[in-house]
XYZ file of C-alpha atoms in Angstrom:
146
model
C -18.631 -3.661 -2.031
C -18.552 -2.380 1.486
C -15.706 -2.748 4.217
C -17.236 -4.475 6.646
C -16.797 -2.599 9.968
C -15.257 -3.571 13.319
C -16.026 -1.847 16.653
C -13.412 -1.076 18.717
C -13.540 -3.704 20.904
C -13.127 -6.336 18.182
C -9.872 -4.416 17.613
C -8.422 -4.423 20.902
C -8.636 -8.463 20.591
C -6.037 -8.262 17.839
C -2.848 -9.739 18.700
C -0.997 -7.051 16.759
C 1.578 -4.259 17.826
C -0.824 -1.431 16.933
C -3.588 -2.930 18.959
C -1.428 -4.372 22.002
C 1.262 -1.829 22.470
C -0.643 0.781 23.652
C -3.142 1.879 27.044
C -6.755 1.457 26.132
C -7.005 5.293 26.292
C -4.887 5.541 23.007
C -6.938 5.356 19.497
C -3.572 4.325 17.502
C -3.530 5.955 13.972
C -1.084 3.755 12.492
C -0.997 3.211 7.937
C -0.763 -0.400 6.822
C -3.001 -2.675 8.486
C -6.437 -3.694 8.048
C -8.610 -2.624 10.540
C -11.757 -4.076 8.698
C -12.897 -7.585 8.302
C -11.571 -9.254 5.956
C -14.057 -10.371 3.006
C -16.034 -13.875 3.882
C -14.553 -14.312 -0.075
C -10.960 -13.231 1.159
C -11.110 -15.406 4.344
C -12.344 -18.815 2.351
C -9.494 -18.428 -0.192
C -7.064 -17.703 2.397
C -8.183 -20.926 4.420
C -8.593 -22.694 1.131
C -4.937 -21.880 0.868
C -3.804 -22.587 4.560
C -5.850 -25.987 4.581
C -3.567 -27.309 1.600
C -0.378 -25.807 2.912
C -0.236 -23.937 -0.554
C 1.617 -21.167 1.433
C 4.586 -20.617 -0.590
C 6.084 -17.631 -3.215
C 3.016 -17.249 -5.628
C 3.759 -18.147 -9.161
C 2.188 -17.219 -12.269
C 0.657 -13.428 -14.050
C -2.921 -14.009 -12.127
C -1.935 -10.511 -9.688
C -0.400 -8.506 -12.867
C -3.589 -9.600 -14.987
C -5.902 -8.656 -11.957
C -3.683 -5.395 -11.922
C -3.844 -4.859 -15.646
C -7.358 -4.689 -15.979
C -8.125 -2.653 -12.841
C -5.771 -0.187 -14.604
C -7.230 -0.163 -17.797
C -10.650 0.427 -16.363
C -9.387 2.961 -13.813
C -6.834 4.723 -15.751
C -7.313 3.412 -19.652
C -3.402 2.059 -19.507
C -2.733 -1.338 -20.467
C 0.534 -2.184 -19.711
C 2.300 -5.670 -20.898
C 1.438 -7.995 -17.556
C 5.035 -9.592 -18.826
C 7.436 -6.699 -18.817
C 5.800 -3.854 -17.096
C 4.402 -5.236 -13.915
C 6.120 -6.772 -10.856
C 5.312 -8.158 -7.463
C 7.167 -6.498 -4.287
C 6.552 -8.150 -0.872
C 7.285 -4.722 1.119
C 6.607 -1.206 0.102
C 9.713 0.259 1.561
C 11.669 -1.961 -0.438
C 9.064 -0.594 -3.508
C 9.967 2.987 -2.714
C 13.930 2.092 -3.047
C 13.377 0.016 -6.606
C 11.571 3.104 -7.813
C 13.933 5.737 -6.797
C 16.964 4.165 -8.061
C 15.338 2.925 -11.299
C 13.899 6.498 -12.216
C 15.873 9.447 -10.241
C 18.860 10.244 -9.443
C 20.760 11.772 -5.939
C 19.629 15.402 -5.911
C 16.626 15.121 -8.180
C 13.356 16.380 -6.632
C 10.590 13.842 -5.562
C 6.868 14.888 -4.788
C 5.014 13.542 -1.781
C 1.474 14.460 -1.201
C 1.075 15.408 2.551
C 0.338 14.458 4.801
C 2.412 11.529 4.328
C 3.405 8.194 6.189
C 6.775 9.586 7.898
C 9.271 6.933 6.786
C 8.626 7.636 3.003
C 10.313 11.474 3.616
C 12.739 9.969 5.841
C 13.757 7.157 2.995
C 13.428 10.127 0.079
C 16.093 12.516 2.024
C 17.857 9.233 2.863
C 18.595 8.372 -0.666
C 19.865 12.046 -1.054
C 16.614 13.346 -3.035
C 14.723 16.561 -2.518
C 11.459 16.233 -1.226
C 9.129 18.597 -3.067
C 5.321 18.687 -1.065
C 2.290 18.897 -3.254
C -1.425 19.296 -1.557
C -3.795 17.133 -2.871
C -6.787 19.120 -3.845
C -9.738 19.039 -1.225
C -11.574 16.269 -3.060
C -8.026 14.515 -2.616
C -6.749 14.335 -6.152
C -3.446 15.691 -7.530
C -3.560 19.572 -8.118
C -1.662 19.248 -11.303
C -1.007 22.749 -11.472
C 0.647 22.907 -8.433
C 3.343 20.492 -9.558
């Protein structure tokens, strides 16, 4: 399935900080937002949604099953949608749950740069060492470099 593209100018009519903040002369390079159309199958379900007011905390496994078998395919791991997978609204607030629940202050944490700035800063905030690791130049992890 293929993003579907937006030129420029369709951009600059976003009402976001990216696309507002800045002179027309600046291209911003910003991570986390969308700067593709969204899906015509995306957009109906999300007006489906807004149309019934069904805008509240989703309930149910239907992301950790959609998860699940994207993994399996993708990486041949199934884990148990009941105990292995949760939902996170922020990725920030990810990056904290993970550290906590699997290193400890001093231990050594690879990023693969270049890298979104605030995930060093929250790494060396937590008092871990940041260890860098290139990707290889078809952008995988060099394994051997770890």
């Amino acid at each position: 399935m293929a993003l579907l593209s937006l030129s420029l100018d369709e951009l600059r009519t976003r009402s976001s900080l990216k696309w507002q903040h800045y002179p027309a002369d600046v291209l911003p390079m910003w991570v986390a937002e969308m700067d593709v159309a969204l899906h015509p199958a995306v957009r109906e379900t999300l007006l489906g949604a807004i149309e019934r007011g069904d805008t509240g905390y989703p309930h149910g496994t239907a992301y950790a099953e959609a998860f699940a078998a994207m993994a399996a395919t993708r990486w041949d791991w199934r884990p148990d949608v009941a105990t292995r997978i949760r939902r996170a609204g922020d990725v920030m607030n990810s990056i904290l749950a993970v550290l906590e629940a699997t290193t400890s202050p001093g231990d050594a944490v690879v990023i693969n740069p270049p890298v979104y700035p605030p995930f060093q800063q929250v790494v060396s905030g937590y008092r871990r060492t940041i260890t860098e690791a290139a990707l290889t130049p078809d952008g995988r992890l060099d394994l051997a470099a770890l």
